[in-house]
Structure formats: C-alpha cells, structure tokens
Amino acid sequence: MNKNILSAQNSTLVAHIRKDKTEQSLEEHLRETARLAEQFAQSFQAGDYGKQVGGIHDKGKASQPFQEHLRGDPRPVNHSDAGAQLLHQQGNDITAICVAGHHTGLPNYGTKADPAGEPTFWGRMKRRDLPDSSAGEKLFPVDPSPLPLPESYRSPMGRVETSFFIRMLYSCLTDADFLDTERFMQGGRILREPGESIQVLNQKLDRYLDQQGFLTPTKEINQKRAAILRQCLEGANQPPGLFSLTVPTGGGKTVSSLAFALRHAAAYGKQRVIYVIPYCSIIDQTAGEFRKILGEENVLEHHSGVIYEKESVSKSAEREEKDWKDPCRDPMALATENWDKPVVVTTMVQFFESLYAAHSSRCRKLHNIANSVVIFDEAQMIPVHHLDPCVMAITQLIQHFSVSAVLCTATQPALNGLIQRFAPGLEIRELCSDPLSLYRSFRRVTFRMEPAPLSYLELAGRLMEQSQVLCILNTRKAVQQVYQQLSGEGNYCLTTYLYPAQRQALIQEIRQRLSNGLPCRVVATSLIEAGVDVDFPTLYRQLAGLDSILQAAGRCNREGIHSPEESIVTVFQLQDAPSEEMIQKNIEACQDAIQAHPELEHPDTIRIYFSKLYYQDWNHDESDILKRSRSKNLPFREIENNFRLIDETSKTVYIPLEKGAELVERLRGGEVSRSLFRQLGRYGVPVPAYQFQALYQAGDIELVTPQAGILLNLSLYDPESGFSPQAEEGKGLFT
C-alpha cells in the first residue's frame, strides 16, 4: 500500500469512488451535503445548524488511512469522530453528537466521567487514537464556531427540547449525506420523484369536489356533510397550531380533513400533509381514496404491510461505498426512506416510534415532518400507557418545528389537560362549530343496554333470530365459541386468527351478501370497528370502552337507510367471558360515564369517559420515556429500545395455504428479503409468545426465526374460524 497516497493524488481528498473508478472529491461532498442539510433545517429555522453538520461531518475522511481504505485497504477506519471532536472542542455538542452518529446512530450522551473509548458521546470525544485528518479542515464550507439558538426557541432548551432538536438535525444530516452519495454513485441519475406541489394538489381536490358534487348536494345527509366540509375549508385560514375535528361517524371526515390540510398547507407554506392512522387495516381504504383524488404519484403509503419492490435493499446512510449495488428504481420505495412526497399515509407506530428513534434508517425522514400538516385520524386510539410521550411529541412538533396538527375523530379524547402540562397556552381549536348539533344530525342508531349478562348460548340464539346482524366481542376465543353455536348459511367469523388475505376475501363476501339481502351473521373482534365499510341493520356489542362501542355503532345503519328507532345497537355483558384485563379500565370508565350521562353518543358522555379514563390511576408513560429524555446523559439508544407503541410479545405463525403455500416454499428454499416477508405477512397469524413456544415444542410449527414459524399441523387451522387455540389431544391447551 502506498504510504504517501495523499501526495500521490496531488493532495486531492476523495469522499467516494464508483465502480467505474470515478471519484467524488471530499470538498464537493462536504459542500453539497452542507447545502442540502441547510435547506432541510430551514423548515424549522435552523439552517445554520444544518449547514454546519453537513459541512464538517466527513472530516475524518481526510485522513490517510481512510483514503487507503477507499482504494482497497480492508481495515475499517472511524471517520465520524474527527468532525465530532472538532465541534465538541468548540462547545457545539448539539452538532457534534449528530456528526458522531451519522453512520452508526445517535449514541447515548453519557457523562464527563465516561472513560475514553466508551461508546457514549463523551467516551468517544475523549479518544486520542484517531488518525490525523487536519488536511480536510481547509475544505470546510462552514465555520465550526458556536451557533446562536434557533429562531424557533425563545428560551434555553430543556433536555426534552434538546433531544427532539438533535433528532431533527440528525435527520437533516443523514438524509443530505445519503442523497448526495446516492446522486454520485448513480452517476447523477435522479430516480426519486417528489410529486406535485401543494398548489397543484389543491387544484386536483377542487376538481374532485366539483365532479362529485360535494359542495352542491341534493340529499339531506350529504348537505350535512357539505356543511362540515365548508367549515374545514374556511377554518384552514386560521393561524397554524393545534386543531380538533370532531365529526360523527358518517360525516365525511376523511375528505374534510384532507381539504383542511391542503388548504392550510397552501395558505401557510407547509410542505406536505401527513395522515397518521392507528391500524394498518384502515390505511388501505384511506390511501386509496387519497390516490383517487390526488393521483398515485402524490400519495405515499408507508407501514409494515405495504410492499414496494426493490432491486436492492438499503440500510440507508449506514452502508459503505462497497455495499452500493444496482439502485432501487421504484420511486415509492425510495420515498419510504425519507417521506419526500406531498401526502404521506402512515401508522401511529411508524410515526411516534420514529420520533423517539436513534438510528438513521428510522430518523432520516423526521425533517420532512417539520413544516407539515399532520392529521391524527382516530386520535382517541393513541395508547393510554404511552400517552405522555405521544402528546409531548405532538406539542414539540407544533411549538418548535412549524407543524399544524389536527386531532380527528368522532370521539374526541380529553387531551387538553396533558397538552397544557407540556405546552402551557397551546389552544385546541375545534373546526366544527357545534359538535352537539352534528351528533343529533347524524344519529342513526338507538342504543339499548341489556340488563342481565348473556350466556354464549343465549347470545347465539339472539343472533340466529336476525337475518343480518353483526356481533362484536372482546376476545378471539369468545368469537370462536359463539360462532360455533350458529347454524345455517351466511355465518362468518372474523378475528386475527384468520390470516389477513382470508379476512379481506371474507369481508368482500360479507359486503356482497348484505347488498343482495342474503342472510349474513358476523361474529367478530374489534378489528371490524374502524376502517371496514360494512352496513348492518342490527348490531350487538359486548361492553368495552365507550370509544369502541361508538366505533362499532358506525357499522349499523351506516348509510341511514333505516330510521334510528329501527336500528338497534345492543350493548351487553357476556357470562363466563375470557379475561378482559387489558381493557378493564376502559370498561370501568365507560360504565361510570354512562351512569353519569346515559346518552352514549352525546359529547358530554364522551368527555366524561375520556376524563375518567385518562385521569384515573394509570401510568401514561410505562416505559419512562420522558423521564429518560430529561436525564442528563440523554440516552438515545435506551429510549429507542424501550419505546414500543404496541406490545411485541406476540409472534407470527405463517399459514401455508393458497398463495401462502408458494411463499412458504420460497422461504424454505433460502430466499430472504423484505418483500417476501411483507407478502408472507398476508398469511401470518399473531399468537402469544407462550403459545408459540408450546406449538414449537409440540412439533406443530417449523421455526423460521425466533419470532416466526410455519404451521405444520394444518388441522389447527379451520378454514372458517382460523387458527385453533386448542391443539390435538396430548398437546398444549391454549386460551
């Protein structure tokens, strides 16, 4: 190896080398990364910070060992800590920690007592074994001196504010670094498609509203929906901030909230609209409606169930030059990396967990949340045990990152107390002027409380008396037990014990039978309550949280064909029901609210319910995320590892039926890809970890990964009711 390689190259320092031996100079890469990072950070008034991290991040590449590494020396070279140490010495720890983590993820900040070599930020800043990279300092397009507080902060940052700002700035750096590297490695080819402008999307929305007659309806129910839409369009001119949209089921809140978001974005220069939805099952319908209005190229659907084919899978900016292969050519797949589309539809899990992440693959998109309109659909579904960190994140986005947020639901959660705690003075503005009047206008059912608990047999008998009826129960086991007691044609069982592809096929069949007036009795878990467009004349709902009961009622007389007096929703308790510990507090709050105000759909009843639910003896931050965020050592890695919006104790059993059989064979043949696992997800059933272990020990599943297996004993999967919770005799019994 040439030990004088720097002089041999006429002192030209290189950042990247393509397969065709074309070189990108370090000077060009620093300049372009600084330009992009500055542009991204401008969205939250921190352009100088973005420029600084982008212009210094690769200082370590100016060392001779790294230049040799680029030309084939296999020995790894730490090139992140050199720029970080320079910024740290200048007193710029906010930019320094971003530079230190731009490949491996944000480290825990640590303390001054950490010894040199510890993986914390302080430990890395004490390292003295880094190769000399001073030759690169003359290439900096920026000054490493301390920077003033960003304009969006009026006072010194607390630790929580600092942690959010660091993640946002880190996002600007990693996205800028990756995009410039990608541009060079692909020879200048631009494969990303950012979509059309907000102005153009507003024009498309106007055409759609005009073509569909949304604002000039003739039917009375559509006139009420048009009134809601007009209020949203007019409310969009209000100054940015926090809004609520309280619209009864059937009020057209999906289109109305999109109209508000696009108008508000145009009025105040917001760069995109982000729609955050609690369940993957709801996303398909919402994203499909948006694509119909705005065009396929403008709507990004991003969640665990969506499949975009990639010719090569990237781990984002963490990969080294040697890992670059043929680039992905699907613009939508590329857009999932940084959300560079005008409309993004995603899940609460993806959204909130990214805001508390530490690695670049998850943080890279964060800067594109800044200066956006974020709609939280079904806002009441934010998990109560993570309510504090989620509400804190919303207030941070509004206060410091130019976000306007909308809490959109038929059952508005009582969040004002929490919001005032985290952001005193932040006002929630309701977009619909008279929720009580709306409730009365859209009343389509009559609730009836069953006075005594029903047995499984009594409930089944009630259902058999109806030609078309939906019954929603709290557990999968109860659903299967009631379903097994039904007889005749047109009976259906819907739970997550059925794999998703089969559930979707059954829902289509159910809709067809309802439309044709054929017998149709469905027993389901709460999965049918939100986002599943079905319309039953009669409904039974086991006692649960008030929000769940009202969501369920939206599946009864949905189109208003019958009078409210004819459309009965019976709320009942079930004898000998399986444990409901997870929702027991919801049930208790519901009972208290109904006792205080018996009119279930009334806004006052909903307010009482959420007040009792949120402010009873309940830990709103069970993983201590805010406590960790306030810690002096800013434990970014610990926070990422501990913040999980959904309990991940369940594991997946793949069912080798229909197309699932072919996918399983591909897996057995050694194929491992993100695309394959996403397709397999349509044939997977979630089971508790203890049940998964028992199945494995009984020889009923073939282990694929510690988290997933293939069902070998197909007798455990019933084609009508799905996975059986009871194995064959001599094997484990499951609840």
XYZ file of C-alpha atoms in Angstrom:
735
model
C 0.000 0.000 0.000
C 1.329 3.437 -0.943
C 2.001 5.268 2.335
C 2.218 8.623 0.542
C -1.119 8.333 -1.135
C -2.230 11.878 -0.332
C 0.706 13.459 -2.107
C 0.451 10.918 -4.910
C -3.046 12.154 -5.619
C -1.896 15.773 -5.717
C -3.464 16.247 -2.273
C -6.929 15.630 -3.689
C -9.018 14.158 -0.932
C -11.729 11.757 -2.045
C -15.124 11.056 -0.458
C -16.418 8.236 -2.685
C -15.264 6.079 -5.585
C -17.717 4.486 -8.035
C -17.307 1.070 -9.616
C -16.134 2.767 -12.809
C -13.328 4.396 -10.731
C -14.860 7.860 -10.977
C -14.047 9.825 -7.834
C -16.059 12.364 -5.886
C -13.873 14.854 -4.080
C -14.334 15.324 -0.372
C -14.678 19.054 -0.975
C -17.650 18.527 -3.310
C -19.343 16.077 -0.958
C -18.992 18.375 2.071
C -20.259 21.351 0.087
C -23.300 19.535 -1.313
C -24.182 17.834 1.968
C -23.961 21.203 3.735
C -26.223 22.779 1.114
C -28.875 20.072 1.413
C -28.758 19.887 5.211
C -29.089 23.670 5.412
C -32.089 23.547 3.075
C -33.752 20.808 5.147
C -33.118 22.533 8.500
C -34.581 25.797 7.228
C -38.001 24.185 7.672
C -37.524 24.645 11.432
C -35.428 27.845 11.309
C -32.118 26.053 11.916
C -30.393 26.383 8.549
C -27.053 27.382 10.106
C -27.065 24.225 12.193
C -27.803 22.090 9.150
C -25.036 23.734 7.178
C -22.547 23.195 9.986
C -23.211 19.460 10.465
C -23.239 18.870 6.705
C -20.020 20.789 6.111
C -17.962 19.050 8.805
C -19.459 15.552 9.084
C -16.844 13.749 6.963
C -13.724 15.482 8.315
C -12.336 12.055 9.204
C -12.218 11.065 5.532
C -9.284 13.455 5.127
C -7.012 11.001 6.937
C -4.524 8.879 5.034
C -5.876 5.584 6.470
C -9.361 6.377 5.177
C -8.062 7.346 1.734
C -6.276 3.989 1.641
C -9.462 2.268 2.777
C -11.334 3.781 -0.196
C -8.747 2.242 -2.516
C -8.998 -1.246 -1.179
C -7.446 -1.465 2.281
C -9.980 -3.658 4.137
C -9.188 -2.263 7.564
C -12.139 -0.198 8.893
C -11.494 3.462 9.713
C -13.534 5.580 12.119
C -14.234 8.755 10.167
C -17.180 10.115 12.220
C -15.465 11.083 15.458
C -12.931 13.512 13.947
C -15.531 16.100 12.936
C -17.471 15.477 16.134
C -14.391 16.138 18.279
C -13.675 19.402 16.471
C -17.233 20.632 17.102
C -17.117 19.405 20.709
C -13.917 21.355 21.312
C -15.702 24.453 20.041
C -18.565 23.869 22.502
C -21.052 22.689 19.853
C -22.241 19.402 21.360
C -25.601 19.525 19.557
C -23.959 19.424 16.143
C -21.119 17.225 17.428
C -23.369 14.368 18.535
C -25.146 14.399 15.148
C -21.805 14.088 13.352
C -20.636 11.356 15.734
C -23.735 9.269 14.938
C -24.169 9.912 11.238
C -23.331 6.298 10.345
C -23.921 4.222 13.452
C -26.822 6.109 15.028
C -27.079 8.675 17.795
C -25.075 7.458 20.814
C -26.122 7.910 24.414
C -24.717 11.265 25.505
C -23.177 9.870 28.672
C -21.292 11.925 31.271
C -17.911 13.603 31.677
C -16.843 10.673 33.847
C -17.050 8.216 30.930
C -13.552 6.918 30.071
C -12.059 7.242 26.597
C -13.307 4.533 24.278
C -16.742 4.141 25.891
C -19.459 4.020 23.182
C -21.121 7.104 24.682
C -20.658 10.514 23.121
C -18.401 11.637 25.995
C -16.330 8.461 25.730
C -15.833 8.985 22.011
C -14.892 12.641 22.466
C -12.008 11.573 24.722
C -10.457 9.259 22.146
C -6.946 10.229 21.127
C -6.218 7.380 18.722
C -7.912 8.887 15.653
C -5.779 9.326 12.513
C -4.735 12.845 11.599
C -7.406 14.481 9.413
C -6.364 18.118 9.698
C -5.763 18.219 5.934
C -9.525 18.371 5.432
C -10.164 21.489 7.502
C -9.287 23.768 4.599
C -12.201 22.194 2.687
C -14.885 23.125 5.216
C -17.609 25.278 3.641
C -18.602 26.362 7.182
C -17.249 27.790 10.422
C -17.216 25.329 13.375
C -17.763 28.152 15.885
C -20.747 28.101 18.292
C -24.144 28.996 16.809
C -26.970 31.095 18.281
C -30.181 29.451 19.461
C -32.517 28.659 16.519
C -35.297 31.171 15.949
C -37.994 28.643 16.925
C -36.676 28.551 20.519
C -37.400 31.629 22.639
C -35.546 30.442 25.738
C -32.765 27.966 26.584
C -33.674 24.412 25.612
C -34.623 21.914 28.280
C -33.336 18.366 27.856
C -36.544 17.136 26.202
C -36.439 20.031 23.732
C -32.750 19.385 23.122
C -33.340 15.696 22.373
C -36.062 16.483 19.819
C -33.931 19.164 18.176
C -30.944 16.792 17.954
C -33.050 14.097 16.251
C -34.419 16.607 13.748
C -30.964 17.976 12.974
C -29.584 14.448 12.762
C -32.324 13.672 10.234
C -31.227 16.625 8.080
C -27.623 15.409 8.104
C -28.287 11.736 7.370
C -30.747 12.462 4.554
C -28.455 15.062 2.979
C -25.424 12.762 3.267
C -27.270 9.840 1.747
C -28.885 11.818 -1.075
C -25.612 13.346 -2.217
C -23.869 9.968 -2.026
C -26.730 8.355 -3.933
C -26.586 11.039 -6.634
C -22.876 10.480 -7.164
C -22.995 6.682 -7.034
C -25.785 6.632 -9.604
C -23.892 8.877 -11.970
C -26.237 11.811 -11.477
C -29.387 9.835 -12.313
C -32.383 11.070 -10.341
C -34.703 8.178 -9.571
C -36.687 9.925 -6.845
C -39.964 11.636 -7.694
C -41.066 14.175 -5.067
C -44.568 14.540 -6.513
C -46.546 17.640 -7.386
C -46.801 20.883 -5.431
C -49.375 21.614 -2.729
C -50.900 24.196 -5.080
C -51.442 21.572 -7.788
C -52.934 19.160 -5.248
C -55.419 21.821 -4.180
C -56.478 22.204 -7.812
C -56.981 18.433 -8.065
C -59.015 18.475 -4.872
C -61.225 21.275 -6.243
C -61.868 19.313 -9.434
C -62.750 16.208 -7.428
C -65.135 18.093 -5.127
C -66.792 19.695 -8.142
C -67.101 16.434 -10.112
C -68.563 14.575 -7.126
C -70.881 17.442 -6.184
C -69.574 17.533 -2.619
C -70.465 21.178 -2.105
C -73.774 21.133 -4.038
C -75.559 18.003 -2.781
C -79.292 17.283 -3.019
C -79.742 14.588 -0.340
C -80.171 15.838 3.216
C -77.369 13.664 4.661
C -74.929 14.920 2.015
C -75.916 18.514 2.744
C -74.865 17.953 6.350
C -71.543 16.507 5.163
C -71.105 19.518 2.861
C -71.581 21.861 5.844
C -68.728 20.077 7.658
C -66.544 20.327 4.558
C -67.198 24.071 4.244
C -66.241 24.640 7.876
C -62.969 22.798 7.287
C -62.201 24.829 4.169
C -62.935 28.088 5.996
C -61.042 27.007 9.118
C -57.910 26.375 7.065
C -57.212 30.118 7.055
C -56.692 30.158 10.822
C -53.079 30.581 12.002
C -51.020 27.369 12.382
C -51.295 25.424 15.601
C -53.360 22.634 17.152
C -56.869 21.831 15.899
C -59.567 19.263 16.579
C -62.090 17.927 14.103
C -64.965 16.230 15.917
C -67.186 14.628 13.287
C -69.696 11.808 13.929
C -69.246 8.556 12.037
C -70.591 9.053 8.526
C -69.827 12.787 8.491
C -67.191 12.546 5.761
C -64.207 13.422 7.967
C -61.661 11.777 5.647
C -62.287 14.151 2.725
C -62.995 17.111 5.013
C -59.754 16.688 6.958
C -57.761 16.325 3.728
C -59.394 19.504 2.396
C -58.451 21.393 5.565
C -54.879 20.097 5.415
C -54.282 21.009 1.761
C -55.861 24.451 2.109
C -53.954 25.168 5.325
C -50.694 23.956 3.757
C -51.204 26.282 0.776
C -52.117 29.241 2.983
C -49.067 28.922 5.253
C -46.399 27.384 3.042
C -46.464 23.912 4.609
C -44.536 21.371 2.586
C -46.684 18.229 2.966
C -49.642 16.521 4.601
C -49.067 13.515 6.863
C -52.038 11.326 7.768
C -51.410 9.204 10.897
C -53.754 6.229 11.344
C -53.878 3.711 14.220
C -54.317 0.498 12.214
C -52.872 -0.918 9.013
C -56.383 -2.225 8.249
C -57.679 1.345 7.894
C -54.803 2.636 5.794
C -55.606 0.820 2.536
C -59.025 2.458 2.289
C -57.793 5.960 3.230
C -54.727 5.881 0.976
C -56.839 4.539 -1.884
C -59.284 7.423 -1.529
C -56.443 9.963 -1.486
C -54.843 8.402 -4.583
C -58.174 8.640 -6.401
C -58.354 12.357 -5.588
C -54.695 13.391 -5.921
C -53.043 10.812 -8.185
C -50.921 7.734 -7.471
C -47.628 9.607 -7.703
C -48.516 12.029 -4.902
C -49.558 9.665 -2.112
C -47.035 7.568 -0.177
C -48.436 4.697 1.858
C -45.863 3.653 4.451
C -46.420 0.894 7.003
C -45.351 -2.682 7.680
C -47.968 -4.176 5.363
C -47.187 -2.244 2.185
C -44.930 -3.864 -0.409
C -42.668 -1.923 -2.758
C -40.294 -3.996 -4.863
C -36.645 -3.055 -4.521
C -33.861 -4.271 -6.756
C -31.580 -3.779 -3.777
C -32.421 -3.093 -0.154
C -30.614 -0.247 1.552
C -29.911 0.238 5.231
C -29.828 3.964 4.471
C -26.750 6.092 5.027
C -25.123 3.495 7.278
C -23.886 1.415 4.345
C -20.396 1.899 2.991
C -19.436 2.559 -0.622
C -18.625 -1.095 -1.243
C -22.242 -2.019 -0.462
C -23.753 0.044 -3.308
C -25.354 -2.198 -5.900
C -27.852 -1.553 -8.678
C -30.139 1.153 -7.341
C -33.772 0.704 -6.434
C -35.914 2.001 -9.300
C -39.272 2.273 -7.532
C -39.784 5.934 -6.534
C -42.307 4.918 -3.874
C -39.832 2.526 -2.256
C -37.255 5.321 -2.223
C -39.800 7.712 -0.714
C -40.324 5.417 2.285
C -36.749 6.248 3.308
C -37.327 9.987 3.773
C -41.047 10.705 3.153
C -40.310 13.072 0.279
C -43.883 13.041 -1.063
C -46.584 15.705 -0.693
C -49.026 13.327 1.058
C -47.905 10.540 3.403
C -50.271 7.993 4.961
C -48.696 6.056 7.824
C -49.388 4.380 11.162
C -49.143 5.709 14.706
C -46.438 3.100 15.339
C -44.297 4.298 12.424
C -44.835 7.972 13.264
C -44.281 8.087 17.025
C -41.572 5.428 17.219
C -39.580 7.318 14.573
C -39.757 10.484 16.694
C -38.061 8.624 19.556
C -35.590 6.685 17.388
C -31.790 6.891 17.305
C -30.697 5.194 14.074
C -30.524 6.936 10.724
C -32.738 4.402 8.951
C -35.623 5.499 11.184
C -34.697 9.140 11.824
C -33.896 10.083 8.246
C -37.476 11.112 7.437
C -38.029 13.278 10.527
C -37.057 16.601 8.964
C -39.837 16.099 6.426
C -42.370 16.113 9.262
C -41.298 19.681 10.070
C -43.377 22.404 8.426
C -46.182 19.956 7.619
C -49.846 19.473 8.450
C -50.251 16.281 10.488
C -53.710 14.693 10.802
C -54.123 12.195 13.658
C -57.064 10.098 12.482
C -58.938 8.271 15.254
C -56.856 10.262 17.740
C -58.521 8.502 20.669
C -56.552 5.368 19.716
C -53.221 6.745 20.985
C -52.378 4.059 23.584
C -53.089 5.311 27.107
C -49.908 3.732 28.514
C -47.821 5.820 26.066
C -49.994 8.919 26.110
C -47.430 11.243 27.746
C -44.591 10.727 25.230
C -47.025 10.872 22.299
C -48.657 14.126 23.455
C -45.234 15.567 24.274
C -44.088 14.759 20.721
C -47.147 16.492 19.244
C -46.565 19.640 21.315
C -42.874 19.710 20.386
C -43.705 19.486 16.680
C -46.179 22.362 16.956
C -44.059 24.632 19.158
C -40.656 24.225 17.538
C -40.969 22.560 14.134
C -43.695 24.549 12.345
C -46.249 21.733 12.403
C -50.008 22.215 12.401
C -51.751 19.187 13.923
C -55.373 18.026 13.816
C -56.918 15.565 16.294
C -59.565 13.982 14.090
C -62.200 11.615 15.488
C -65.855 11.030 16.279
C -64.942 10.528 19.946
C -62.608 13.384 20.836
C -60.174 12.444 23.622
C -59.877 14.829 26.584
C -56.262 15.799 25.986
C -56.386 19.455 26.952
C -55.033 18.828 30.456
C -51.992 16.960 29.148
C -51.394 19.492 26.403
C -51.449 22.364 28.909
C -48.980 20.451 31.067
C -46.490 20.096 28.231
C -47.264 23.329 26.361
C -48.980 25.919 28.575
C -51.083 28.271 26.486
C -51.344 25.983 23.459
C -55.002 26.180 22.458
C -57.006 23.424 20.753
C -59.294 24.979 18.128
C -62.336 22.967 17.043
C -63.010 23.163 13.298
C -66.696 22.215 13.551
C -68.637 24.856 15.437
C -71.381 22.742 17.051
C -70.473 19.080 17.760
C -73.723 18.553 19.716
C -75.807 19.601 16.717
C -73.736 17.313 14.484
C -74.270 14.409 16.841
C -78.021 14.893 16.615
C -77.960 15.343 12.822
C -76.013 12.130 12.239
C -77.816 9.978 14.787
C -78.556 6.716 13.007
C -78.950 4.125 15.761
C -80.674 3.574 19.096
C -78.594 2.086 21.904
C -80.122 -0.488 24.203
C -78.343 -1.695 27.349
C -79.007 -5.379 28.047
C -79.995 -5.585 31.748
C -78.503 -9.028 32.502
C -75.380 -10.793 31.192
C -75.941 -13.174 28.280
C -74.566 -16.712 28.077
C -72.848 -17.889 24.897
C -75.936 -19.932 24.037
C -78.348 -17.036 24.672
C -76.251 -14.706 22.536
C -76.085 -17.208 19.680
C -79.862 -17.613 19.907
C -80.357 -13.844 19.642
C -78.150 -13.730 16.559
C -79.997 -16.608 14.896
C -83.230 -14.594 15.209
C -81.754 -11.984 12.845
C -81.234 -12.357 9.113
C -78.429 -9.786 9.017
C -76.561 -8.929 12.220
C -73.057 -8.036 13.397
C -71.831 -9.103 16.846
C -68.533 -7.728 18.189
C -66.835 -9.392 21.156
C -63.705 -8.543 23.113
C -61.648 -11.715 22.606
C -60.875 -14.135 19.795
C -61.764 -17.102 21.990
C -65.250 -15.731 22.693
C -65.810 -15.055 18.982
C -64.969 -18.640 18.060
C -67.166 -20.077 20.816
C -70.219 -18.050 19.759
C -69.617 -18.721 16.055
C -69.513 -22.468 16.639
C -73.079 -22.341 18.004
C -74.548 -20.709 14.883
C -76.223 -22.839 12.230
C -77.446 -22.401 8.692
C -75.943 -20.406 5.844
C -74.369 -16.956 5.847
C -72.453 -17.171 9.152
C -68.984 -15.650 9.396
C -66.194 -15.461 11.958
C -63.701 -12.575 11.761
C -60.665 -12.423 14.055
C -56.910 -12.113 13.702
C -56.822 -15.923 13.988
C -57.649 -15.722 10.252
C -54.747 -14.620 8.103
C -55.239 -11.148 6.525
C -55.686 -12.323 2.930
C -58.553 -14.583 4.028
C -60.135 -11.849 6.172
C -60.157 -9.445 3.241
C -61.774 -12.045 0.984
C -64.433 -12.763 3.616
C -65.194 -9.052 4.086
C -65.822 -8.742 0.341
C -68.140 -11.748 0.508
C -69.954 -10.240 3.514
C -70.494 -6.939 1.694
C -71.919 -8.798 -1.283
C -74.386 -10.758 0.856
C -75.503 -7.610 2.666
C -76.020 -5.852 -0.655
C -78.031 -8.772 -2.038
C -80.225 -9.063 1.071
C -78.974 -12.576 1.859
C -78.604 -13.967 5.401
C -75.395 -12.644 6.932
C -74.471 -13.109 10.587
C -70.968 -11.991 11.508
C -69.226 -12.568 14.840
C -66.018 -10.516 15.038
C -63.462 -8.917 17.289
C -62.915 -5.159 17.325
C -60.866 -5.386 14.104
C -64.095 -4.629 12.200
C -64.874 -1.452 14.165
C -62.715 1.041 12.314
C -61.974 1.351 8.620
C -64.142 -1.582 7.493
C -67.002 -0.238 5.391
C -69.944 -2.554 6.182
C -73.573 -1.708 6.926
C -75.716 -3.974 9.145
C -79.320 -3.283 10.179
C -78.717 -4.656 13.711
C -75.662 -4.855 15.948
C -74.631 -6.456 19.241
C -71.563 -5.089 21.086
C -70.037 -6.592 24.203
C -69.364 -3.947 26.861
C -65.979 -2.285 26.250
C -64.586 1.247 26.156
C -67.106 3.877 25.072
C -64.971 4.796 22.051
C -65.036 1.163 20.886
C -68.806 0.943 21.343
C -69.365 4.110 19.303
C -66.955 2.916 16.609
C -68.887 -0.354 16.452
C -72.162 1.552 16.106
C -70.768 3.083 12.925
C -71.212 -0.346 11.273
C -75.008 -0.219 11.901
C -77.342 1.697 9.559
C -74.206 3.277 8.137
C -75.977 4.660 5.068
C -79.032 5.871 7.003
C -81.429 3.650 5.058
C -83.467 2.845 8.173
C -84.691 5.064 10.976
C -82.629 5.289 14.183
C -85.509 3.662 16.072
C -85.322 0.584 13.817
C -81.523 0.292 14.028
C -80.781 -1.189 17.440
C -77.284 -1.479 18.926
C -77.474 -3.791 21.934
C -74.687 -3.379 24.487
C -74.348 -6.435 26.726
C -72.086 -8.259 29.140
C -71.060 -11.860 28.478
C -71.224 -14.599 31.086
C -68.027 -16.571 31.721
C -66.141 -14.318 29.300
C -62.365 -14.752 28.948
C -60.160 -12.338 30.850
C -60.556 -8.698 29.793
C -57.762 -7.321 31.983
C -56.253 -5.244 29.165
C -59.456 -3.226 28.702
C -60.853 -3.407 32.231
C -60.133 0.269 32.927
C -61.840 1.208 29.651
C -64.903 -0.778 30.709
C -64.989 0.840 34.152
C -64.655 4.339 32.672
C -67.461 3.535 30.219
C -69.776 2.334 32.986
C -69.070 5.468 35.044
C -69.689 7.744 32.041
C -72.989 6.067 31.109
C -74.156 6.248 34.711
C -73.374 9.982 34.775
C -74.850 10.674 31.308
C -76.885 7.792 29.791
C -76.933 9.183 26.220
C -73.957 7.267 24.811
C -73.266 9.378 21.718
C -73.597 12.731 23.462
C -70.367 14.809 23.510
C -70.698 15.209 27.295
C -70.734 11.426 27.782
C -67.617 11.118 25.635
C -65.913 13.899 27.585
C -66.717 12.218 30.917
C -65.458 8.862 29.595
C -62.071 10.151 28.490
C -61.649 12.290 31.606
C -62.177 9.218 33.792
C -60.004 7.046 31.538
C -57.052 9.426 31.329
C -57.033 10.761 34.857
C -57.696 7.652 36.892
C -54.826 5.659 38.410
C -52.981 4.929 35.175
C -49.346 5.262 34.158
C -49.301 7.304 30.939
C -45.606 6.582 30.322
C -44.994 2.989 31.303
C -41.557 2.892 29.621
C -40.367 6.099 31.361
C -39.593 7.722 28.019
C -39.962 11.291 29.276
C -38.001 10.519 32.435
C -35.203 9.148 30.267
C -35.484 12.173 27.945
C -34.981 14.502 30.915
C -31.874 12.629 32.034
C -28.548 14.453 31.883
C -26.978 11.698 29.797
C -29.655 11.821 27.025
C -29.849 8.033 26.484
C -30.926 8.000 22.829
C -30.300 4.264 22.405
C -32.215 3.331 25.564
C -35.169 5.464 24.510
C -35.303 3.869 21.061
C -35.080 0.363 22.520
C -37.764 0.959 25.152
C -40.377 2.951 23.248
C -42.740 0.468 21.611
C -46.249 1.726 20.938
C -47.603 -1.809 20.635
C -46.662 -4.704 22.903
C -44.498 -7.030 20.815
C -44.916 -10.169 22.912
C -46.825 -11.896 20.102
C -45.119 -13.950 17.414
C -46.216 -14.929 13.920
C -47.302 -18.293 12.528
C -47.375 -18.422 8.706
C -50.215 -20.486 7.235
C -49.135 -22.377 4.058
C -52.490 -22.166 2.275
C -53.445 -20.527 -1.050
C -50.612 -18.226 -2.176
C -49.129 -18.603 1.290
C -48.007 -22.137 0.353
C -45.900 -20.804 -2.531
C -44.411 -18.039 -0.365
C -43.515 -20.525 2.377
C -41.707 -22.724 -0.152
C -39.682 -19.735 -1.304
C -38.741 -19.115 2.310
C -37.760 -22.747 2.809
C -35.709 -22.520 -0.381
C -33.460 -19.924 1.226
C -34.951 -16.691 -0.109
C -34.725 -13.899 2.452
C -35.967 -10.439 1.507
C -38.063 -7.653 2.916
C -40.527 -8.093 0.054
C -41.013 -11.809 0.774
C -41.673 -11.256 4.471
C -44.137 -8.487 3.712
C -46.015 -10.771 1.329
C -45.910 -13.546 3.909
C -47.472 -11.127 6.369
C -50.767 -11.540 4.497
C -50.676 -15.217 5.509
C -49.494 -14.777 9.078
C -51.435 -15.157 12.334
C -50.226 -13.457 15.539
C -50.077 -15.701 18.615
C -48.855 -15.037 22.170
C -45.229 -15.925 22.840
C -46.117 -18.695 25.303
C -48.483 -20.250 22.765
C -45.845 -20.030 20.037
C -43.390 -21.876 22.290
C -45.930 -24.602 23.062
C -46.640 -25.088 19.355
C -42.934 -25.443 18.660
C -42.417 -27.953 21.464
C -45.406 -29.956 20.218
C -43.936 -30.097 16.701
C -46.832 -28.130 15.224
C -44.690 -25.377 13.731
C -41.359 -25.174 11.928
C -39.184 -22.369 13.295
C -38.127 -19.768 10.720
C -36.813 -17.058 13.028
C -37.121 -16.632 16.806
C -40.206 -14.502 16.037
C -41.881 -16.555 13.303
C -42.754 -20.125 12.349
C -44.570 -22.110 9.643
C -47.659 -24.119 10.638
C -47.009 -27.821 10.013
C -50.145 -29.207 11.650
C -52.815 -27.810 9.347
C -55.564 -29.433 11.424
C -55.050 -26.478 13.788
C -56.304 -24.074 11.109
C -60.039 -24.119 10.435
C -60.969 -22.653 7.022
C -63.941 -20.827 8.612
C -62.742 -19.715 12.060
C -58.982 -19.714 11.543
C -56.228 -20.827 13.877
C -57.455 -23.114 16.653
C -56.453 -22.162 20.182
C -56.593 -25.826 21.203
C -54.038 -28.303 19.892
C -54.649 -32.009 19.356
C -55.071 -34.270 22.388
C -51.788 -34.753 24.198
C -50.521 -31.343 23.155
C -50.800 -27.984 24.885
C -54.128 -26.326 25.580
C -54.210 -22.639 24.742
C -56.500 -19.873 25.906
